[in-house]
XYZ file of C-alpha atoms in Angstrom:
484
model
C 18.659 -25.714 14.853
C 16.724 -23.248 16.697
C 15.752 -24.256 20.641
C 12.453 -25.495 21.293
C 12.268 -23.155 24.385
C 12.124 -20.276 22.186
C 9.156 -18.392 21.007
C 9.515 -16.092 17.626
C 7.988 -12.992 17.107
C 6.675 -13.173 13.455
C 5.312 -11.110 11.024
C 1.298 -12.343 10.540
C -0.844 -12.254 8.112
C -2.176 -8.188 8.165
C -3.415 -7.720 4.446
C -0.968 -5.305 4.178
C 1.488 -3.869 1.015
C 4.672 -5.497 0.063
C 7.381 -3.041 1.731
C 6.424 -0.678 5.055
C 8.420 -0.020 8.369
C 8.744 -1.055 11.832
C 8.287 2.090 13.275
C 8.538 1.696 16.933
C 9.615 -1.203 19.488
C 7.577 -1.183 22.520
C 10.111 -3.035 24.038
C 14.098 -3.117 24.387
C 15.695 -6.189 24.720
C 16.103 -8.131 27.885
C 12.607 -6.360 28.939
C 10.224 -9.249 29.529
C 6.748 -8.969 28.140
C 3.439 -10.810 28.705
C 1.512 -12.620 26.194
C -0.661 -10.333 23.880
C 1.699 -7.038 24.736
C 2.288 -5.584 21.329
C 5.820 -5.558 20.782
C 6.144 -3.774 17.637
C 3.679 -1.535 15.371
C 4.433 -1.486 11.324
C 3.456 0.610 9.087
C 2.570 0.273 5.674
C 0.114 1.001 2.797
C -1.367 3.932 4.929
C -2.009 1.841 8.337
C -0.464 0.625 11.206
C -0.522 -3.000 12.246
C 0.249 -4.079 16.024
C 2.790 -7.209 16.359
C 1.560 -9.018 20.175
C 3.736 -10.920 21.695
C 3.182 -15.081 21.385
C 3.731 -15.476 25.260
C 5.492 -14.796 28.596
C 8.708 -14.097 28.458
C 11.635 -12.108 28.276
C 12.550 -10.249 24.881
C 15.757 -11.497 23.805
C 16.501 -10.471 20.597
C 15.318 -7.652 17.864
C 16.205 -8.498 14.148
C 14.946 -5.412 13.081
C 16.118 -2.025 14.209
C 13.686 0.987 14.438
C 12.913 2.711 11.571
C 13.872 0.106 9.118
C 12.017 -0.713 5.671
C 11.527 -4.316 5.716
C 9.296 -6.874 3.411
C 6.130 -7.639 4.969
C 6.011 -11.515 4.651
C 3.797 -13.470 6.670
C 5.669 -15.640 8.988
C 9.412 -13.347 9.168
C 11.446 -13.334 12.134
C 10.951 -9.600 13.685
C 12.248 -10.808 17.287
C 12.548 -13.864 19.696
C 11.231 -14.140 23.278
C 12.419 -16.805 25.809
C 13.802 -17.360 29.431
C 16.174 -14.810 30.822
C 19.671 -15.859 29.827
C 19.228 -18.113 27.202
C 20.517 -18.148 23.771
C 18.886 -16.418 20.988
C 19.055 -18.187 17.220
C 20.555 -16.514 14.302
C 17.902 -14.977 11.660
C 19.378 -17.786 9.333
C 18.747 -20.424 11.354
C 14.850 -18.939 12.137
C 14.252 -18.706 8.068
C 15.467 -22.168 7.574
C 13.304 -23.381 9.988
C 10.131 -22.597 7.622
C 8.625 -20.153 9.693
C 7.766 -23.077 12.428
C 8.786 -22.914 16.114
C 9.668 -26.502 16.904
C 13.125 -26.439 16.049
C 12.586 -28.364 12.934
C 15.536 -26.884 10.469
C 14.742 -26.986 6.425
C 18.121 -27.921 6.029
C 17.727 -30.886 7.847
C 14.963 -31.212 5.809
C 17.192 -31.179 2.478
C 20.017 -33.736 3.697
C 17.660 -35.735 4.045
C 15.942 -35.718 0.789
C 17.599 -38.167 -1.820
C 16.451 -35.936 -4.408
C 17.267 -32.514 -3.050
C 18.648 -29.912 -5.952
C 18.307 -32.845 -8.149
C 15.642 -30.336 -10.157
C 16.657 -29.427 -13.855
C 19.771 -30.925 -13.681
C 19.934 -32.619 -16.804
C 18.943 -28.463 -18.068
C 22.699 -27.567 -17.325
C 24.843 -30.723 -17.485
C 27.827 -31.190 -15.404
C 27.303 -27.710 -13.630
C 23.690 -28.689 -12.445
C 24.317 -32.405 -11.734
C 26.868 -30.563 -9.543
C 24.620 -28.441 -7.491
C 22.276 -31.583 -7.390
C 25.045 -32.945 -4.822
C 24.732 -29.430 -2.510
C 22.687 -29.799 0.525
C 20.753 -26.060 0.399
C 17.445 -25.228 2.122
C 14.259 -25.093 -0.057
C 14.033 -21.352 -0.001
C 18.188 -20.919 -1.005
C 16.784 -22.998 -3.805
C 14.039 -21.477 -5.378
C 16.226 -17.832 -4.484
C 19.385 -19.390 -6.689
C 16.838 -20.405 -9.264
C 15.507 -16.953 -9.530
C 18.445 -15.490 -9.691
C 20.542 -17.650 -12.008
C 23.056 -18.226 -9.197
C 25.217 -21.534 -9.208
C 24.763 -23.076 -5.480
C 28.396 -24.797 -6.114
C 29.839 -21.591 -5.928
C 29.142 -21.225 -1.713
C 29.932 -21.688 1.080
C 27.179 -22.961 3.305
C 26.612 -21.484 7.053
C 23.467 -23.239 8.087
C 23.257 -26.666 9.825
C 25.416 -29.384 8.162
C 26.879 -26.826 6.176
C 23.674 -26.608 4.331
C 23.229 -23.325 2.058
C 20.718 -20.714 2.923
C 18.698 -17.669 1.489
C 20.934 -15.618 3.769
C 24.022 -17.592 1.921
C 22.671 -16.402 -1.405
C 21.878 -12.633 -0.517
C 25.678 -12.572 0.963
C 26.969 -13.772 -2.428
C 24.580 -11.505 -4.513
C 25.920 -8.713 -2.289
C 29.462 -9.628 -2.519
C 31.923 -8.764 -5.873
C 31.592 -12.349 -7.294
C 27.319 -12.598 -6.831
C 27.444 -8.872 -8.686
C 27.779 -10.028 -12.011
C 25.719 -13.065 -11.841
C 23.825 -14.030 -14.980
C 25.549 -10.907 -16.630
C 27.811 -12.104 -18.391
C 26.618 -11.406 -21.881
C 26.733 -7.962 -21.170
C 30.514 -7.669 -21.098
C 30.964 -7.187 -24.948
C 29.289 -3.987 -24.542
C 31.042 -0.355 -25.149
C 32.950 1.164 -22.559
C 31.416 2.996 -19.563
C 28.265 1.689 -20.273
C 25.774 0.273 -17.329
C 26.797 -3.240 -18.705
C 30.600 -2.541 -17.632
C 29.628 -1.431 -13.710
C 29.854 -4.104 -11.000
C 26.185 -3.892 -9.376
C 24.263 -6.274 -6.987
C 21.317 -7.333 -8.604
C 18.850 -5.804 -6.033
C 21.399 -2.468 -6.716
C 20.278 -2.956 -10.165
C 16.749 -2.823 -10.309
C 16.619 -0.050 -7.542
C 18.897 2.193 -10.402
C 15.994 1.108 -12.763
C 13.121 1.778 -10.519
C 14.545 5.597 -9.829
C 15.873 6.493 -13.245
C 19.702 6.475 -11.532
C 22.814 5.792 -14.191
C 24.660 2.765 -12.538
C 27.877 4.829 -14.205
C 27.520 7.724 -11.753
C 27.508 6.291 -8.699
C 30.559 5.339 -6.434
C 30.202 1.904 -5.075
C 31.211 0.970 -1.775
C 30.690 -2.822 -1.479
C 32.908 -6.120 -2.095
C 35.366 -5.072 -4.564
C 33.435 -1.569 -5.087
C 30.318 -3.133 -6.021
C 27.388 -0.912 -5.997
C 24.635 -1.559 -3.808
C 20.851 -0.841 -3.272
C 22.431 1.599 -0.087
C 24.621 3.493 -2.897
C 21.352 3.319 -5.474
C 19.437 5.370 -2.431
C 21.882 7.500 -0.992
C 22.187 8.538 -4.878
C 18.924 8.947 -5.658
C 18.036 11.150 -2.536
C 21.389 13.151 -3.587
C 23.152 12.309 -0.389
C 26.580 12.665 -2.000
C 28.753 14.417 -4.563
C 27.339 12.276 -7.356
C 25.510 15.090 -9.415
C 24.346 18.684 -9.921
C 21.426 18.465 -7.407
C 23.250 16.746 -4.849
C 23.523 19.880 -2.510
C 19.759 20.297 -2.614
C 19.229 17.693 0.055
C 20.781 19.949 2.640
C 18.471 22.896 3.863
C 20.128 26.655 3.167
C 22.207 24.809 0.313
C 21.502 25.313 -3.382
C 20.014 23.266 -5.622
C 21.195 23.107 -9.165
C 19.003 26.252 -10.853
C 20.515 28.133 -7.879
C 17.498 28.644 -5.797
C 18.101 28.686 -1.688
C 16.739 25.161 0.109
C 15.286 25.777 2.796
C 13.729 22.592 4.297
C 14.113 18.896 2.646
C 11.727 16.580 3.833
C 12.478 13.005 3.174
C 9.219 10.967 2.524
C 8.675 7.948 5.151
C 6.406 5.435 6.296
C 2.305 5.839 5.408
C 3.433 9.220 3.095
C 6.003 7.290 1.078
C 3.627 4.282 0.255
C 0.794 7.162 -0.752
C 3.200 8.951 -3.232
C 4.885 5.527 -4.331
C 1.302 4.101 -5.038
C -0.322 7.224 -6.524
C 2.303 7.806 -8.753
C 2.129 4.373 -10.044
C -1.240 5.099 -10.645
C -0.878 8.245 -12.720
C 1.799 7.121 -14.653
C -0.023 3.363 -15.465
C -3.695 5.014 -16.113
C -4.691 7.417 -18.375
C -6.799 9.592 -16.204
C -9.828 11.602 -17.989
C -12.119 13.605 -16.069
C -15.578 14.783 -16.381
C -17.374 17.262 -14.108
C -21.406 18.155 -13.177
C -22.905 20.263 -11.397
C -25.770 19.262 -9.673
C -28.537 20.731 -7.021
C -28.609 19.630 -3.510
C -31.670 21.483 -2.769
C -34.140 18.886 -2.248
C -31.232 16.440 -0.850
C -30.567 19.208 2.166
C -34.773 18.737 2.601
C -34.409 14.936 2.652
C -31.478 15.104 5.553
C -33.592 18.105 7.493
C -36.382 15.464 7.361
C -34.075 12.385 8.386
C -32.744 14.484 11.320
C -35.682 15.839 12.840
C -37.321 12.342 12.918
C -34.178 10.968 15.179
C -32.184 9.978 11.987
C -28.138 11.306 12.620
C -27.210 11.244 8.724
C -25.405 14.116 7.346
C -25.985 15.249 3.668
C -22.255 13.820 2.655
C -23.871 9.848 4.425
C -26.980 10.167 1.429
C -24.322 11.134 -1.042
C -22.709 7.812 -0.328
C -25.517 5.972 -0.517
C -26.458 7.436 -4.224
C -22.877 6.913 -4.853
C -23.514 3.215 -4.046
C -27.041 3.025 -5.612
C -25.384 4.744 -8.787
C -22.718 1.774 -8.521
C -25.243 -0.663 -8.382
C -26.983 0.469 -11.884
C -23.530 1.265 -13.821
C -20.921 -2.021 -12.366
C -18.317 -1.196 -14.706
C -18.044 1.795 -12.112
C -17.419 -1.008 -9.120
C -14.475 -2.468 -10.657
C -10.481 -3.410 -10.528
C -8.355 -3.170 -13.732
C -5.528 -5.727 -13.019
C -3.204 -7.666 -15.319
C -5.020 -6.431 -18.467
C -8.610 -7.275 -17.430
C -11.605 -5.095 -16.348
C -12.836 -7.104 -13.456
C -16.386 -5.811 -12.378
C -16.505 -6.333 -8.331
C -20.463 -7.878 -6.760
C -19.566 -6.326 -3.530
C -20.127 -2.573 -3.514
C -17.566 -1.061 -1.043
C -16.801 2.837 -1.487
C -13.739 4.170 -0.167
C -14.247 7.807 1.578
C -11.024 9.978 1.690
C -9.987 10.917 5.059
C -7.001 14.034 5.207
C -4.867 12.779 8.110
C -1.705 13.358 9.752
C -0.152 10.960 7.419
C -1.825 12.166 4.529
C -4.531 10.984 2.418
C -5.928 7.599 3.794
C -9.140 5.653 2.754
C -11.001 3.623 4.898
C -13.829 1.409 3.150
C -17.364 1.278 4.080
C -18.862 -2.020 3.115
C -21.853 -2.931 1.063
C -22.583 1.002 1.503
C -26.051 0.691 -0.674
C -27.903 -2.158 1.328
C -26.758 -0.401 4.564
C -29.409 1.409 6.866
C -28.641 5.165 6.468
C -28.566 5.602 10.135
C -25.327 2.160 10.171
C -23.903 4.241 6.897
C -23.716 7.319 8.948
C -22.350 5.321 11.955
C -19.590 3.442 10.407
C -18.343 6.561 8.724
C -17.925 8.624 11.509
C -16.525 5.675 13.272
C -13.760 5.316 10.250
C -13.454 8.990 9.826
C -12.585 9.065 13.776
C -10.265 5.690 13.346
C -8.221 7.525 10.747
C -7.979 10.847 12.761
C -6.378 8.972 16.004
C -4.481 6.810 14.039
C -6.298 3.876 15.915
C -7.866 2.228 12.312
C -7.283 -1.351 11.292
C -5.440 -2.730 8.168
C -8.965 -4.435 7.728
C -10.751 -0.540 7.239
C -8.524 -0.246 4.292
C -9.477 -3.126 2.534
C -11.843 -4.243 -0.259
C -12.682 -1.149 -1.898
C -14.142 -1.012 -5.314
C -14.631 2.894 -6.059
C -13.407 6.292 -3.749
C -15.193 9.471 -2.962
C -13.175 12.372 -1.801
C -14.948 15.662 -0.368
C -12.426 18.493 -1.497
C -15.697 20.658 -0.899
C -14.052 21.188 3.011
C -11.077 22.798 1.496
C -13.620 25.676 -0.554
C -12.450 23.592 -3.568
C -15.030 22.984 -6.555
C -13.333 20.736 -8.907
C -10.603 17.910 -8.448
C -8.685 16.184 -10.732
C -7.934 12.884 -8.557
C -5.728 10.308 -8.580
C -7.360 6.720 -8.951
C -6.846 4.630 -6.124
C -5.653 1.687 -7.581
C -6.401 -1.167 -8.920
C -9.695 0.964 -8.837
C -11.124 2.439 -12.275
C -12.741 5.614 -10.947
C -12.843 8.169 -7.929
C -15.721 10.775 -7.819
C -14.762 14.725 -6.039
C -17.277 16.490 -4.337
C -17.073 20.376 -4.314
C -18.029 22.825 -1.721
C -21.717 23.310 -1.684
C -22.868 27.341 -3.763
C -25.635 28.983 -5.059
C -25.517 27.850 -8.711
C -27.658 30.028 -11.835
C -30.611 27.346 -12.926
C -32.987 28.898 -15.942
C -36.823 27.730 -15.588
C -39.156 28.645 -17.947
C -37.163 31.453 -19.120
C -36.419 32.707 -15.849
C -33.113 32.582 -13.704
C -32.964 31.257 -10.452
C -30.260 30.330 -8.068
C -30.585 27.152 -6.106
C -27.839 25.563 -3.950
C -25.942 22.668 -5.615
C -22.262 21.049 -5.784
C -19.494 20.233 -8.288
C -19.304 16.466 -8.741
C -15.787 15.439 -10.670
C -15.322 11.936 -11.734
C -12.019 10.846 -12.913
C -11.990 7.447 -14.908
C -9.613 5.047 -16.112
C -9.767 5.619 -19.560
C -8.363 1.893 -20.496
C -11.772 0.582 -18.994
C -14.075 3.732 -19.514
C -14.914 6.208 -21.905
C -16.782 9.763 -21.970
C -19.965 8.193 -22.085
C -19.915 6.166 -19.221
C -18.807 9.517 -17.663
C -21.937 11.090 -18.714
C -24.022 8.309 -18.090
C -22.850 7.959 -13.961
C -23.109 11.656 -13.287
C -26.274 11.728 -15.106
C -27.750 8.616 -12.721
C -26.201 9.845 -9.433
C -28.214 13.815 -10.839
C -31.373 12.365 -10.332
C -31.094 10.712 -7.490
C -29.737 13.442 -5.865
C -31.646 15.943 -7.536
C -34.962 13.722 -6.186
C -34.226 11.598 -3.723
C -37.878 11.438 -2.746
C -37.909 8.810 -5.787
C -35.747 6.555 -3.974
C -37.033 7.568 -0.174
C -41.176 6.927 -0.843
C -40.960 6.743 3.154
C -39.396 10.062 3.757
């Protein structure tokens, strides 16, 4: 039971991705810290969150080292603060307790439940009637359940005795938990995946990168492969196959060519690749490009500027973009679990090329805004993302991206969708561009627009249609601006 005198460092709600790291510790242990000190920033799904400190006291324990990938669920134990001297709980005994401070253990919880485990045991017989009997917290429960594991079979180290979810990792780690709910697979021919001893979590890691459970040397209980040996494989840290060596920098990798620099992917630039990679390989990406002239847009921002208005040309792009959005909402839209879900709030997503790569803050309801508050809460994102000082809350809630490859003298981009998004729009560089009139050839200053949609939600002709709307309102914006 964890001391009421304690105060635990937890993991809040941030809105953030599943997975992301604790990159630094402001604080070392036995360092005491004041209430609202942040403690610890993680990182994840392209921003940083800041973990304060719940009050005045001396840090007594990290259960996290630096550096390390952990789940981001609300409510786990990161550290515990307390008076100098005493005692800090085991992680076990924190989980157990529900993610609540007062000392209240779910184990004590489950003794004292006449029903505990008594769920679907008539399913199994004997074997379930048994496990009724165990005294396990909820969570070592519904973790057992998931993974087919029998709670007879272990040994309990929370109060009472009581199993916990760290009792059931240690068991799905260990030689005997490695085979759990396999056993069907043993009739299978030799040296197959079905014959290797594998943790679970081992297992769908090997799936996840395409690794051959058959190839790689185990090193846990009873040579059991784990998610460590999965990794280490996968990033060929070892002798396990021909492009092992490339990892190393002047080494060779398999086609003989000379290494020289391997950067291992961490933090904000792993969750970019993991997530647009998803994204390329789940969508079918089609793209459609337009050029279209900017001349009487440049006018309109002259105009807006000389009459005490600070919008750039890119801030009345957005707006169109948003206007456009507004006429064509299958544009402003997710594509989850099957569905093409068309979003009421309009929130574009502007690309921002930072040290970390690629990150997009959002700017809300970006049609109804005032062009001046458009202008202002993009250069205040823009500048958030550039000193690394922007919220997990900037991030959020976007229903379509624009990206300006223009800055790099680029014309056309094929993007990646930002999922669960169902479109991004490129802008060019801004050129002179050939435009016949009455016979006659002119050349008037315009851009590249490139729209990449999701073809499972959109087609060609909704292509054509959006570029077509967003051409005439930026090819006459006095339309929409009778003020101006």
């Amino acid at each position: 039971m964890v001391a009421n005198m304690v105060d635990v460092v937890r993991i809040p709600k941030l809105g953030l991705s599943d997975y992301g790291d604790l990159v630094a510790w402001e604080f070392d242990t036995g360092d005491r810290v004041e209430e609202g000190d942040v403690v610890a920033v993680l990182e994840s799904e392209k921003a940083s969150a800041e973990i304060e400190a719940p009050a005045s006291e001396v840090l007594l324990e990290q259960y996290v080292e630096e550096g390390e990938e952990i789940a981001i669920e609300v409510g786990k134990p990161l550290a515990v603060i307390g008076e100098e001297g005493e005692s800090a709980p085991s992680v076990a005994e924190l989980e157990d307790d529900g993610g609540s401070d007062d000392g209240r253990s779910s184990a004590d919880e489950a003794a004292a439940s006449p029903n505990a485990g008594s769920a679907g045991a008539e399913a199994n017989g004997g074997t379930a009637a048994a496990a009724a009997d165990v005294k396990a917290t909820p969570r070592a429960k519904r973790r057992a359940n998931d993974e087919d594991v029998d709670l007879t079979g272990i040994d309990g180290t929370g109060p009472q005795g009581a199993v916990t979810e760290n009792d059931i990792e240690a068991f799905l780690e260990s030689g005997d938990g490695a085979s759990a709910g396999g056993g069907d697979e043993s009739d299978s021919d030799g040296g197959s995946t079905a014959d290797v001893k594998a943790t679970p979590r081992a297992k769908r890691r090997a799936e996840e990168e395409g690794v051959e459970l058959s190839r790689v040397d185990g090193t846990g209980p009873q040579g059991a492969i784990t998610e460590d040996d999965v990794v280490e494989f996968a990033s060929g840290g070892g002798d396990h196959g021909p492009d092992a060596s490339a990892s190393a920098s002047g080494e060779s990798s398999g086609d003989g060519l000379t290494v020289t620099d391997s950067r291992e992917l961490t933090g904000a630039r792993k969750t970019i690749a993991e997530r647009l990679s998803e994204s390329a390989r789940e969508k079918p990406h089609v793209m459609g490009t337009r050029e279209i002239g900017i001349e009487r847009l440049e006018e309109v921002t002259d105009r807006l500027q000389e009459n005490g208005v600070d919008v750039s040309l890119n801030d009345l792009v957005l707006h169109f973009v948003g206007r456009t959005l507004e006429d064509l909402p299958e544009f402003n839209a997710h594509f989850e679990d099957g569905e093409h879900r068309l979003i009421d709030e309009v929130n574009v997503g502007y690309a921002v090329d930072s040290e970390k790569g690629l990150v997009v803050p959002v700017i809300d309801d970006a049609p109804n805004r005032d062009l001046e508050e458009l202008a202002s809460e993009r250069r205040r994102l823009v500048d958030a993302v550039l000193e690394n000082e922007h919220e997990p809350s900037d991030l959020q809630g976007g229903t379509f991206t624009v990206t300006n490859v223009g800055v790099f003298d680029m014309d056309v981009s094929y993007s990646i969708i930002n999922p669960p998004q169902v479109a991004i729009l490129a802008l060019g560089r801004r050129k002179p561009m050939p435009v016949e009139r009455d016979g006659d050839v002119e050349f008037e200053r315009g851009m590249t627009f490139s729209l990449t949609i999701d073809h499972r939600a959109l087609d060609g002709a909704d292509s054509g249609a959006f570029l077509d709307r967003l051409a005439e309102y930026l090819e006459y914006p006095g339309r929409a601006f009778d003020a101006v």
